[in-house]
Amino acid sequence: MAKSRFQTGDVIEGRYQVLSILGEGGMGTVYRVSDLIQEGKVMALKTLALALKRSDLVEYLRREFRILTQLDHPNLVQVYDYGSTLAGDFYLTMEYVPGQDLRQTVQCEGAAATLPLMVQTCRALAYLHTRQIVHGDLKPEHVLVVGQQVKLVDFGIAVDLQGGGGWSTHGTRGYTAPETRQRHQVDHRSDLYGLGAMWYDLLVGEPPSFFVGHDRLTYLTLREALAQRPQVPPIVAEIVAKLLAASPDERYESANQVIEAINRGTGSRYALETQETAASYALRGRFVGRQAEMAALETAWQQAQQARAQLVLIGGASGVGKSRLVEEFSIQAKCNGAWVVQGQCIESGGSAYQPWRRILRTLVRYLESAAAPLQERLRRRLVPLLPELHSPSAHKDADPFFVPARNSQAEQARLHGAIAQVIRQVAAMRPMLLVVEDAHWADEASLDLLDFLARDPALSNLLLCVTYRQDEIADDHLLATLSGRSVQRVTLRGLPPTATLELVRSLLGLQHLPAVLREQVQRITAGNTFFVQELIRSLIESQRILRRAPNGWQIDESALAQLSLPATIQQAIERRLTRLSPLARRALQVAAVIGPAFWDGAVGDIGRLSPDQLQDALHDLLDMDLIVEQAVSTVGREREYRIQHITVRNVVHESIPARQRKLYHERAAHWFVARWGDQAVEMAGQIAGHYEQAGALAQAAEWYAQAGKHALDTYAPEMAVRYYRRSLALMPESESALRRAAVYDGLGQAYLKQARLSDALEAYTVMRAIAKAAGSLPAQVRAGIGQSHVQAAQGDLEAALVNIEQVLDLARERPETHRELIQALLGKGWILHRLNRSAEALPCAEQAWTRSETIHDPVLMVRSLLLLGGIHSALGHTRRAVRAHEQALALCQELKNSECLGVVYNNLGVAAEDEGAYETAADYYRKAVDLARETEHYRGEMLYLNNLGGVLVRLGEHQAAIRVLRDVIRRQKDSRWFAFSHTYCVLAEALLAQGHPEEALQAARRAWTLATHTRQRLHLGATWRVLGMIAARMAAPVEIQGRPMKAEDCFAISLRLLTKIGAEQERSLTLQAWERCRLMG
């Protein structure tokens, strides 16, 4: 059963930690909470009482959220979020106002304090009423005062007159207008009665009583009660009494008329609107003209819940309303019980998966709050994106020297699979809307993930909305080409003329617009919603065209006709910026330098603003709607904000004098480095960009190199290449040759992970030349090892051998290069072993073992033992092979390296297979496969399955072998994989044993081609044996490259090859197969 009340310390939804109870009532409880996602930001959280979770009261809470999302005014409380816990508690979060209510304030400061507070309340009501909203429950407890500012709260029974609302019987006795109690139609004048009742209560000490049928008597009684209070000026009593008139027609027409009455009667000079409240009218207009687009999203939402997940790509020009469309749909989704999680792309300098990091952090919190923590395997996989998930007990990444190189695409696919699994787990708990904004700036890895999710048939209960600017992507961009049954497109264009005018009317609360204004708005803005709002804001702030009057906004048509309106959105923004104070302008300029997203601490440090100056500046920028606070901060203990629109940021950035801009960029880079500390590498691209803009090219080159390494670590080699190349382009000529060589080293690795082997070879070649010119033997050795690695990957083992021998000679010249010498010995031994020259490889492995044992390097010791074991196994030294592998096993267990253990178990399987102990070999291979899967070592898994398939053939389990081997072929994407020829060879043998000679011949031909191309003589010899078996079974020659080959010819070639390389076990198998064929005759 859901709890009706949370206790101090409880965490709601894995996010809101209860600090205290602010108030309890019949409808529910309001808590003061700390938002853990926003670094402890304090807010208020309102829940319904358990006993009152009726559908109508839940709807009141939901409606309060909906209404408040449409409003933005200094005297109204700000709403943040709405939702329900998994236990069924409905809640909404809003701005925490740490002040007193109106009654407490007046008790402390006296009746004289009511006048300015009532004026502020009138401004709030005037704003509400232009939006066709009636609050419906005005009373002193619903007006909070912090400092000297009023905040109107509790919109639980508010009515949206334009949305079909008309009356409500709810409210607080004594404050509710007579027409409400009598169930008559209500309008904004019902709030004016509530204003009078509240004011009366503050002056008299109790709310007024009203008796139906005694209107005149009640009116006289109220006037008498006010007159008996000497502290109440007669004019105030008159105003209050008029507000409390029983008939709405006898009250004031508007809240502004009340302010006018106060000014006339008391000689005060209260403005109908302050600059701040007047500007709020242009902040939030009614959502108009997007019915078709909303219907498309609603249809996609239904499909996502009924079948598989849906992806909606929302395209359009800047300012056309993409974000507002998503925001409105997000509000609707939250009200329907969904989780909404958002990620934001940035223009440049981001790390791989930039928008997904924030999304994943939120999803992990949801899982933890539901007592469904991530599995250890998923935690390990996500650590590159979310370093905080790392734990000391987590698997240690294997040293790349003794584990086969991982395929970058395969690793990325594994990462994407892990992300999809997290999304599936969260979506299984409740429907979810994921939003990725500004995807035209998305990095390649983020786009690849988007493509992956769009094609994942297992995703459901999920709608993924992606916004992007169509004019900023090429025709072949993924966002332009992505398609499929689960992909839908919504294209936004400028609002049609009728909707544009409706937006203007909603902003100003006017039903009729002068023709000159209608024409100007339509002509200039072309229906661009952001431009419309900027234009109206410009007119309001000019105070020449639009003036606030008691009955609403008045438009000076003659002045409008003479005024030169901004012709572009940039001009409109520039005019508004002229009204900023010097401190606010400086803060906004610093924010523009940092990027669309920025942090309060950064603005203070970079702009050299004191805490008070910073607070005032940010307050002004928020009030002018130039910036908005983000729900989640990516920097601990910092408030994160975002410049409201990219056009604002661009205009501001260009306005900064060049010299000052460079200084700000330099300070920004320093701030990121100092603030992020050890995690600064996550922001390396942005840091590099700031240094580049500052003209600090050496530092920029250094940080671009770090950004490249970080991209490599997060399986984004394409991004790594871009960062490394930028580093090289900016690196000064005076830069250290070793540092330049290190960048080429990283570039070579990035190319290698993309299988761009020629580019990788070029990078290592340049690296080697730089290292040679600098006289750095270690760097030359590393470059040479990289070259030989690439050449081996290209299948050119002979060239790789020549290269590694040169490297070995270099390494022997300097005793301090012992590690590089060991690596070169291992490289040469591995290549010779691959060339089936195992006897020559043995001394290399033995020397490597001796040297690594001398310096007691466990990693190099394991590598040496693995190579020794493989060589001894190939030479028929089975006991020595087993002993080497057992030593390696013990070391791997000491290192707690599961990937290494998988390699060892695989090699033990090879040794057991060489001895003919096929059952034992199969057990070892299965252990290796399990470890590879546990550590998500994709290529290791493929190799071990390949070997398992081979031993299953020896055991006569041909059907199982076929299943395993076909799985390897299906999953292995790299057609140049060295073991592929063995896969097809063994598959051919299994198919032949199952009575499928034609299929067997097809597989054997594929094996022959691969073995010939990769120069795998052992595999080639085994393939000729299988071809001989097929020819014997078919009693006819088999054709290889147009040559008919008889069975005996195939067996003879097999024997000759296997004898030449000393593969005695395989040679024995060929002799046995030939003899069987002769006997079959």
Coordinates of C-alpha atoms in Angstrom, one line a residue, residues 321-793:
G321 CA 9.0 25.8 -32.2
K322 CA 10.6 22.4 -32.0
S323 CA 11.5 22.6 -28.4
R324 CA 8.1 24.0 -27.4
L325 CA 6.4 21.2 -29.3
V326 CA 8.5 18.6 -27.3
E327 CA 7.9 20.5 -24.1
E328 CA 4.1 20.5 -24.5
F329 CA 4.1 16.8 -25.3
S330 CA 6.4 16.1 -22.4
I331 CA 3.9 17.8 -20.1
Q332 CA 1.2 15.7 -21.5
A333 CA 3.3 12.5 -21.1
K334 CA 4.1 13.4 -17.5
C335 CA 0.4 13.9 -16.7
N336 CA -0.3 10.5 -18.2
G337 CA 2.2 8.9 -15.8
A338 CA 5.3 8.6 -18.0
W339 CA 8.9 9.3 -17.2
V340 CA 10.4 12.0 -19.3
V341 CA 14.2 12.1 -19.6
Q342 CA 16.1 14.7 -21.7
G343 CA 19.6 15.0 -23.2
Q344 CA 21.2 17.9 -25.0
C345 CA 23.7 18.0 -27.8
I346 CA 26.3 20.8 -27.8
E347 CA 27.8 22.6 -30.8
S348 CA 31.4 21.6 -30.5
G349 CA 34.0 20.1 -28.1
G350 CA 31.7 17.5 -26.7
S351 CA 32.7 14.0 -25.7
A352 CA 31.3 10.8 -27.3
Y353 CA 27.6 10.1 -26.4
Q354 CA 27.3 13.7 -25.0
P355 CA 23.5 13.7 -24.7
W356 CA 23.2 10.1 -23.6
R357 CA 25.4 10.5 -20.5
R358 CA 22.8 12.7 -18.8
I359 CA 20.0 10.4 -19.9
L360 CA 21.8 7.4 -18.5
R361 CA 22.6 9.0 -15.2
T362 CA 18.9 9.6 -14.7
L363 CA 17.9 6.1 -15.8
V364 CA 20.4 4.6 -13.4
R365 CA 18.8 6.6 -10.6
Y366 CA 15.3 5.3 -11.5
L367 CA 16.6 1.7 -11.4
E368 CA 18.3 2.3 -8.0
S369 CA 15.1 3.9 -6.6
A370 CA 13.1 0.8 -7.7
A371 CA 15.6 -1.5 -5.9
A372 CA 16.7 -2.8 -9.3
P373 CA 20.4 -1.9 -9.4
L374 CA 22.4 -2.4 -12.5
Q375 CA 23.9 -5.9 -13.0
E376 CA 27.7 -5.9 -12.6
R377 CA 28.1 -6.7 -16.3
L378 CA 26.1 -3.6 -17.3
R379 CA 28.0 -1.5 -14.8
R380 CA 31.3 -2.5 -16.3
R381 CA 30.1 -1.8 -19.8
L382 CA 28.8 1.7 -18.9
V383 CA 31.9 2.8 -17.0
P384 CA 33.5 4.5 -20.0
L385 CA 30.4 6.8 -20.2
L386 CA 29.6 7.0 -16.4
P387 CA 32.9 6.7 -14.5
E388 CA 31.1 6.9 -11.2
L389 CA 29.8 3.4 -11.8
H390 CA 33.3 2.0 -11.4
S391 CA 34.0 0.0 -8.3
P392 CA 37.2 -1.6 -7.1
S393 CA 35.6 -5.0 -7.5
A394 CA 34.7 -4.4 -11.1
H395 CA 36.6 -6.2 -13.8
K396 CA 40.0 -4.7 -14.7
D397 CA 40.5 -4.0 -18.4
A398 CA 42.9 -6.5 -19.8
D399 CA 46.3 -5.3 -21.1
P400 CA 46.0 -5.0 -24.9
F401 CA 49.3 -6.7 -25.4
F402 CA 48.3 -10.1 -24.3
V403 CA 44.6 -10.1 -25.3
P404 CA 43.7 -10.1 -29.0
A405 CA 42.8 -6.6 -30.2
R406 CA 39.1 -5.8 -29.8
N407 CA 37.0 -4.9 -32.8
S408 CA 35.9 -1.3 -32.2
Q409 CA 32.6 -1.8 -34.0
A410 CA 31.9 -4.9 -32.0
E411 CA 32.7 -3.1 -28.8
Q412 CA 30.5 -0.2 -29.7
A413 CA 27.7 -2.7 -30.5
R414 CA 28.2 -4.2 -27.0
L415 CA 28.0 -0.8 -25.4
H416 CA 24.9 0.0 -27.4
G417 CA 23.3 -3.2 -26.3
A418 CA 24.0 -2.4 -22.7
I419 CA 22.5 1.0 -23.0
A420 CA 19.4 -0.5 -24.7
Q421 CA 19.1 -3.0 -21.9
V422 CA 19.1 -0.2 -19.3
I423 CA 16.4 1.6 -21.3
R424 CA 14.4 -1.6 -21.6
Q425 CA 14.6 -2.2 -17.8
V426 CA 13.3 1.4 -17.0
A427 CA 10.6 1.3 -19.7
A428 CA 9.4 -2.0 -18.3
M429 CA 8.5 -0.2 -15.1
R430 CA 6.4 2.6 -16.8
P431 CA 6.1 4.3 -20.2
M432 CA 9.0 6.5 -21.0
L433 CA 9.7 9.5 -23.3
L434 CA 13.3 10.2 -24.1
V435 CA 14.2 13.5 -25.7
V436 CA 17.4 14.4 -27.5
E437 CA 17.6 18.1 -28.4
D438 CA 19.7 19.7 -31.2
A439 CA 20.8 16.4 -32.7
H440 CA 22.3 18.3 -35.7
W441 CA 25.2 18.8 -33.3
A442 CA 25.3 15.1 -32.2
D443 CA 28.6 13.3 -32.3
E444 CA 28.9 10.2 -34.5
A445 CA 28.7 7.8 -31.6
S446 CA 25.4 9.3 -30.4
L447 CA 24.0 9.0 -34.0
D448 CA 25.1 5.4 -34.2
L449 CA 23.3 4.7 -30.9
L450 CA 20.2 6.4 -32.3
D451 CA 20.4 4.2 -35.3
F452 CA 20.9 1.1 -33.1
L453 CA 17.9 1.9 -30.9
A454 CA 15.7 2.6 -34.0
R455 CA 16.4 -0.9 -35.2
D456 CA 16.1 -2.7 -31.9
P457 CA 12.9 -4.8 -32.0
A458 CA 13.1 -5.6 -28.3
L459 CA 12.5 -2.0 -27.2
S460 CA 8.9 -1.1 -26.2
N461 CA 7.0 1.3 -24.0
L462 CA 9.3 4.0 -25.3
L463 CA 9.0 7.0 -27.5
L464 CA 12.2 8.7 -28.5
C465 CA 11.9 12.3 -29.8
V466 CA 14.8 13.9 -31.5
T467 CA 14.9 17.5 -32.6
Y468 CA 17.3 18.9 -35.2
R469 CA 17.7 21.8 -37.7
Q470 CA 17.1 20.5 -41.2
D471 CA 19.1 23.4 -42.7
E472 CA 22.2 22.4 -40.8
I473 CA 22.6 18.8 -42.0
A474 CA 23.7 17.3 -45.4
D475 CA 21.4 15.2 -47.5
D476 CA 23.3 12.0 -46.6
H477 CA 23.3 12.7 -42.8
L478 CA 21.8 9.9 -40.7
L479 CA 19.0 12.2 -39.5
A480 CA 18.0 12.8 -43.1
T481 CA 18.3 9.1 -44.2
L482 CA 17.1 7.2 -41.2
S483 CA 14.0 5.2 -42.0
G484 CA 12.0 2.1 -41.0
R485 CA 8.7 1.0 -39.6
S486 CA 9.5 2.5 -36.2
V487 CA 10.8 5.8 -37.5
Q488 CA 8.4 8.8 -38.1
R489 CA 9.1 12.3 -39.1
V490 CA 7.5 15.6 -38.1
T491 CA 8.5 18.7 -40.0
L492 CA 7.8 22.1 -38.5
R493 CA 7.4 25.3 -40.6
G494 CA 6.4 28.8 -39.6
L495 CA 3.0 29.2 -38.1
P496 CA 0.2 30.1 -40.5
P497 CA -1.0 33.7 -40.3
T498 CA -4.1 32.8 -38.2
A499 CA -2.0 30.9 -35.6
T500 CA 0.6 33.7 -35.6
L501 CA -2.1 36.2 -34.7
E502 CA -3.5 33.9 -32.1
L503 CA -0.1 33.7 -30.5
V504 CA 0.2 37.5 -30.3
R505 CA -3.3 37.7 -28.8
S506 CA -2.5 35.2 -26.2
L507 CA 0.7 37.0 -25.3
L508 CA -1.1 40.4 -24.8
G509 CA -4.5 39.1 -23.7
L510 CA -6.1 41.1 -26.5
Q511 CA -8.9 39.8 -28.6
H512 CA -8.6 42.5 -31.3
L513 CA -5.3 43.6 -32.9
P514 CA -4.8 46.7 -35.0
A515 CA -4.4 46.0 -38.7
V516 CA -1.0 47.6 -38.7
L517 CA 0.3 45.3 -36.0
R518 CA -1.2 42.2 -37.7
E519 CA 0.5 43.2 -40.9
Q520 CA 3.9 44.0 -39.3
V521 CA 4.1 40.8 -37.3
Q522 CA 3.1 38.5 -40.2
R523 CA 5.5 40.2 -42.6
I524 CA 8.5 40.4 -40.4
T525 CA 8.4 37.1 -38.5
A526 CA 7.0 34.7 -41.2
G527 CA 5.5 32.7 -38.4
N528 CA 8.7 32.0 -36.5
T529 CA 7.5 31.7 -32.9
F530 CA 10.7 32.8 -31.3
F531 CA 10.8 35.9 -33.5
V532 CA 7.2 36.6 -32.7
Q533 CA 7.9 36.6 -29.0
E534 CA 11.1 38.7 -29.4
L535 CA 9.2 41.2 -31.4
I536 CA 6.4 41.6 -28.9
R537 CA 8.9 41.8 -26.1
S538 CA 10.7 44.5 -28.0
L539 CA 7.4 46.5 -28.3
I540 CA 6.6 46.1 -24.6
E541 CA 10.1 47.1 -23.4
S542 CA 10.1 50.2 -25.7
Q543 CA 7.1 51.6 -23.7
R544 CA 6.2 53.6 -26.8
I545 CA 3.9 51.2 -28.7
L546 CA 2.4 49.0 -26.0
R547 CA 1.3 50.6 -22.8
R548 CA -0.4 49.0 -19.9
A549 CA -3.8 50.5 -19.0
P550 CA -6.4 49.6 -16.4
N551 CA -8.4 47.6 -19.0
G552 CA -5.3 45.9 -20.5
W553 CA -2.7 46.6 -23.1
Q554 CA -3.2 49.6 -25.3
I555 CA -1.5 50.0 -28.7
D556 CA -0.5 53.3 -30.1
E557 CA -1.2 52.7 -33.8
S558 CA 0.3 56.0 -35.0
A559 CA 3.6 55.4 -33.1
L560 CA 3.7 51.8 -34.4
A561 CA 3.4 53.0 -38.0
Q562 CA 6.3 55.4 -37.5
L563 CA 8.6 53.1 -35.6
S564 CA 11.2 51.1 -37.4
L565 CA 10.7 47.5 -36.1
P566 CA 13.6 45.1 -36.1
A567 CA 13.8 43.4 -39.5
T568 CA 15.5 40.3 -38.3
I569 CA 15.5 38.3 -35.1
Q570 CA 19.1 39.3 -34.5
Q571 CA 18.1 43.0 -34.5
A572 CA 15.3 42.3 -32.1
I573 CA 17.8 40.6 -29.7
E574 CA 20.3 43.4 -30.1
R575 CA 17.7 45.9 -29.1
R576 CA 16.8 43.9 -26.0
L577 CA 20.4 43.5 -24.9
T578 CA 20.8 47.3 -24.8
R579 CA 18.6 47.3 -21.7
L580 CA 20.9 45.0 -19.7
S581 CA 22.8 46.4 -16.8
P582 CA 26.6 46.3 -17.2
L583 CA 26.9 43.4 -14.8
A584 CA 24.1 41.4 -16.4
R585 CA 25.7 42.0 -19.9
R586 CA 29.1 40.9 -18.6
A587 CA 27.6 37.7 -17.1
L588 CA 25.7 37.0 -20.4
Q589 CA 28.9 37.5 -22.4
V590 CA 30.8 35.1 -20.2
A591 CA 27.9 32.6 -20.5
A592 CA 28.0 32.9 -24.3
V593 CA 31.7 32.2 -24.3
I594 CA 31.2 29.0 -22.2
G595 CA 28.6 27.7 -24.5
P596 CA 24.8 27.3 -24.7
A597 CA 25.1 25.5 -21.3
F598 CA 27.0 27.2 -18.5
W599 CA 27.4 27.2 -14.7
D600 CA 27.0 29.9 -12.1
G601 CA 30.5 29.3 -10.6
A602 CA 32.1 29.6 -14.1
V603 CA 30.4 32.9 -14.8
G604 CA 31.5 34.3 -11.4
D605 CA 35.1 33.2 -11.8
I606 CA 35.6 34.0 -15.5
G607 CA 33.7 37.3 -15.3
R608 CA 35.3 38.3 -12.0
L609 CA 31.9 38.8 -10.3
S610 CA 31.4 38.8 -6.6
P611 CA 28.7 36.4 -5.2
D612 CA 26.2 39.2 -4.8
Q613 CA 27.0 40.6 -8.3
L614 CA 26.6 37.1 -9.8
Q615 CA 23.3 36.5 -8.0
D616 CA 21.9 39.9 -9.2
A617 CA 23.1 39.4 -12.8
L618 CA 21.7 35.9 -13.1
H619 CA 18.4 37.1 -11.5
D620 CA 18.1 39.8 -14.1
L621 CA 18.9 37.4 -17.0
L622 CA 16.3 35.0 -15.7
D623 CA 13.7 37.7 -15.4
M624 CA 14.4 38.8 -19.0
D625 CA 14.1 35.2 -20.2
L626 CA 17.6 35.3 -21.6
I627 CA 18.6 32.2 -19.7
V628 CA 16.8 29.3 -18.1
E629 CA 17.9 27.0 -15.3
Q630 CA 18.5 23.4 -16.2
A631 CA 16.8 20.5 -14.3
V632 CA 20.1 18.6 -14.0
S633 CA 23.6 19.9 -13.6
T634 CA 26.6 18.1 -15.1
V635 CA 29.0 19.8 -12.7
G636 CA 28.7 18.9 -9.0
R637 CA 27.6 21.7 -6.6
E638 CA 27.1 24.1 -9.5
R639 CA 23.8 25.5 -10.9
E640 CA 23.6 24.8 -14.6
Y641 CA 21.8 27.2 -16.9
R642 CA 21.2 27.5 -20.6
I643 CA 21.0 30.5 -22.9
Q644 CA 17.4 30.6 -24.0
H645 CA 18.1 30.4 -27.7
I646 CA 21.2 29.7 -29.8
T647 CA 20.5 33.0 -31.7
V648 CA 20.8 34.9 -28.5
R649 CA 24.1 33.2 -27.8
N650 CA 25.5 33.9 -31.2
V651 CA 24.5 37.6 -31.1
V652 CA 26.0 38.0 -27.6
H653 CA 29.2 36.2 -28.5
E654 CA 29.8 38.3 -31.6
S655 CA 29.3 41.5 -29.6
I656 CA 32.2 40.8 -27.3
P657 CA 35.4 42.7 -28.3
A658 CA 37.9 40.3 -29.8
R659 CA 40.5 40.9 -27.1
Q660 CA 38.0 40.4 -24.2
R661 CA 36.6 37.3 -25.9
K662 CA 40.0 35.7 -26.0
L663 CA 40.6 36.5 -22.4
Y664 CA 37.2 34.9 -21.4
H665 CA 38.0 31.8 -23.5
E666 CA 41.3 31.4 -21.7
R667 CA 39.7 31.8 -18.3
A668 CA 37.0 29.3 -19.3
A669 CA 39.6 26.7 -20.2
H670 CA 41.4 27.3 -16.8
W671 CA 38.0 27.0 -15.0
F672 CA 37.1 23.7 -16.6
V673 CA 40.5 22.2 -15.8
A674 CA 40.4 23.4 -12.2
R675 CA 36.8 22.6 -11.6
W676 CA 36.7 19.1 -13.1
G677 CA 40.0 17.9 -11.8
D678 CA 40.7 14.3 -12.6
Q679 CA 37.5 14.1 -14.7
A680 CA 38.5 17.1 -16.9
V681 CA 39.1 14.6 -19.7
E682 CA 35.4 14.3 -20.1
M683 CA 35.4 18.0 -21.1
A684 CA 38.7 17.8 -23.0
G685 CA 37.2 18.7 -26.3
Q686 CA 35.5 21.8 -24.9
I687 CA 38.7 22.8 -23.0
A688 CA 40.7 22.5 -26.2
G689 CA 38.2 24.6 -28.1
H690 CA 38.5 27.4 -25.4
Y691 CA 42.2 27.3 -25.6
E692 CA 42.1 27.5 -29.4
Q693 CA 39.7 30.5 -29.3
A694 CA 42.1 32.1 -26.8
G695 CA 45.0 31.6 -29.2
A696 CA 46.8 29.3 -26.8
L697 CA 47.5 26.7 -29.5
A698 CA 50.0 24.6 -27.6
Q699 CA 47.5 24.0 -24.8
A700 CA 44.7 23.5 -27.3
A701 CA 46.8 20.8 -29.1
E702 CA 47.5 19.1 -25.8
W703 CA 43.8 19.0 -24.8
Y704 CA 42.7 17.9 -28.3
A705 CA 45.1 14.9 -27.9
Q706 CA 43.5 14.1 -24.5
A707 CA 40.0 14.4 -26.2
G708 CA 41.2 11.9 -28.8
K709 CA 42.3 9.4 -26.2
H710 CA 39.0 9.8 -24.3
A711 CA 37.1 9.2 -27.6
L712 CA 39.1 6.0 -28.1
D713 CA 38.3 4.8 -24.6
T714 CA 34.6 5.3 -25.3
Y715 CA 34.6 3.4 -28.6
A716 CA 34.3 6.5 -30.8
P717 CA 37.4 6.1 -33.1
E718 CA 36.0 8.5 -35.7
M719 CA 35.8 11.3 -33.2
A720 CA 39.2 10.3 -31.9
V721 CA 40.7 10.7 -35.4
R722 CA 39.1 14.2 -35.7
Y723 CA 40.6 15.3 -32.3
Y724 CA 44.0 13.8 -33.0
R725 CA 44.2 15.5 -36.4
R726 CA 43.2 18.8 -34.9
S727 CA 45.9 18.4 -32.3
L728 CA 48.5 17.9 -34.9
A729 CA 47.3 20.8 -37.0
L730 CA 47.6 23.2 -34.0
M731 CA 50.8 21.8 -32.5
P732 CA 53.5 24.5 -32.7
E733 CA 56.7 23.6 -34.5
S734 CA 58.6 24.0 -31.3
E735 CA 56.5 21.3 -29.7
S736 CA 58.3 18.3 -28.3
A737 CA 58.9 15.6 -30.9
L738 CA 57.9 12.9 -28.4
R739 CA 54.6 14.6 -27.8
R740 CA 54.0 14.8 -31.5
A741 CA 54.9 11.1 -31.8
A742 CA 52.5 10.2 -29.0
V743 CA 49.7 11.9 -31.0
Y744 CA 50.5 9.9 -34.1
D745 CA 50.5 6.8 -31.9
G746 CA 46.9 7.6 -30.8
L747 CA 46.0 8.4 -34.4
G748 CA 47.3 5.0 -35.5
Q749 CA 45.3 3.2 -32.9
A750 CA 42.2 5.1 -33.9
Y751 CA 42.6 4.2 -37.6
L752 CA 43.3 0.6 -36.6
K753 CA 40.1 0.4 -34.7
Q754 CA 38.2 1.7 -37.8
A755 CA 40.0 -0.9 -39.9
R756 CA 41.6 1.9 -41.9
L757 CA 44.8 -0.1 -42.1
S758 CA 46.6 2.0 -44.8
D759 CA 45.9 5.2 -42.7
A760 CA 47.1 3.4 -39.6
L761 CA 50.3 2.3 -41.3
E762 CA 51.0 5.8 -42.5
A763 CA 50.5 7.2 -39.0
Y764 CA 52.9 4.7 -37.4
T765 CA 55.4 5.4 -40.2
V766 CA 55.3 9.1 -39.5
M767 CA 55.6 8.4 -35.8
R768 CA 58.6 6.3 -36.4
A769 CA 60.3 9.0 -38.5
I770 CA 59.7 11.6 -35.9
A771 CA 61.0 9.3 -33.1
K772 CA 64.1 8.5 -35.2
A773 CA 64.8 12.2 -35.8
A774 CA 64.4 12.9 -32.1
G775 CA 66.7 9.9 -31.2
S776 CA 64.0 8.3 -29.1
L777 CA 64.5 4.5 -29.2
P778 CA 61.4 3.7 -27.1
A779 CA 59.1 5.7 -29.4
Q780 CA 60.7 4.1 -32.5
V781 CA 60.1 0.7 -31.0
R782 CA 56.5 1.5 -30.2
A783 CA 56.0 2.8 -33.7
G784 CA 57.6 -0.2 -35.3
I785 CA 55.4 -2.6 -33.2
G786 CA 52.4 -0.6 -34.4
Q787 CA 53.6 -1.0 -38.0
S788 CA 54.1 -4.7 -37.7
H789 CA 50.7 -5.0 -36.0
V790 CA 49.0 -3.3 -39.0
Q791 CA 51.0 -5.4 -41.5
A792 CA 50.0 -8.6 -39.8
A793 CA 46.3 -7.4 -39.8

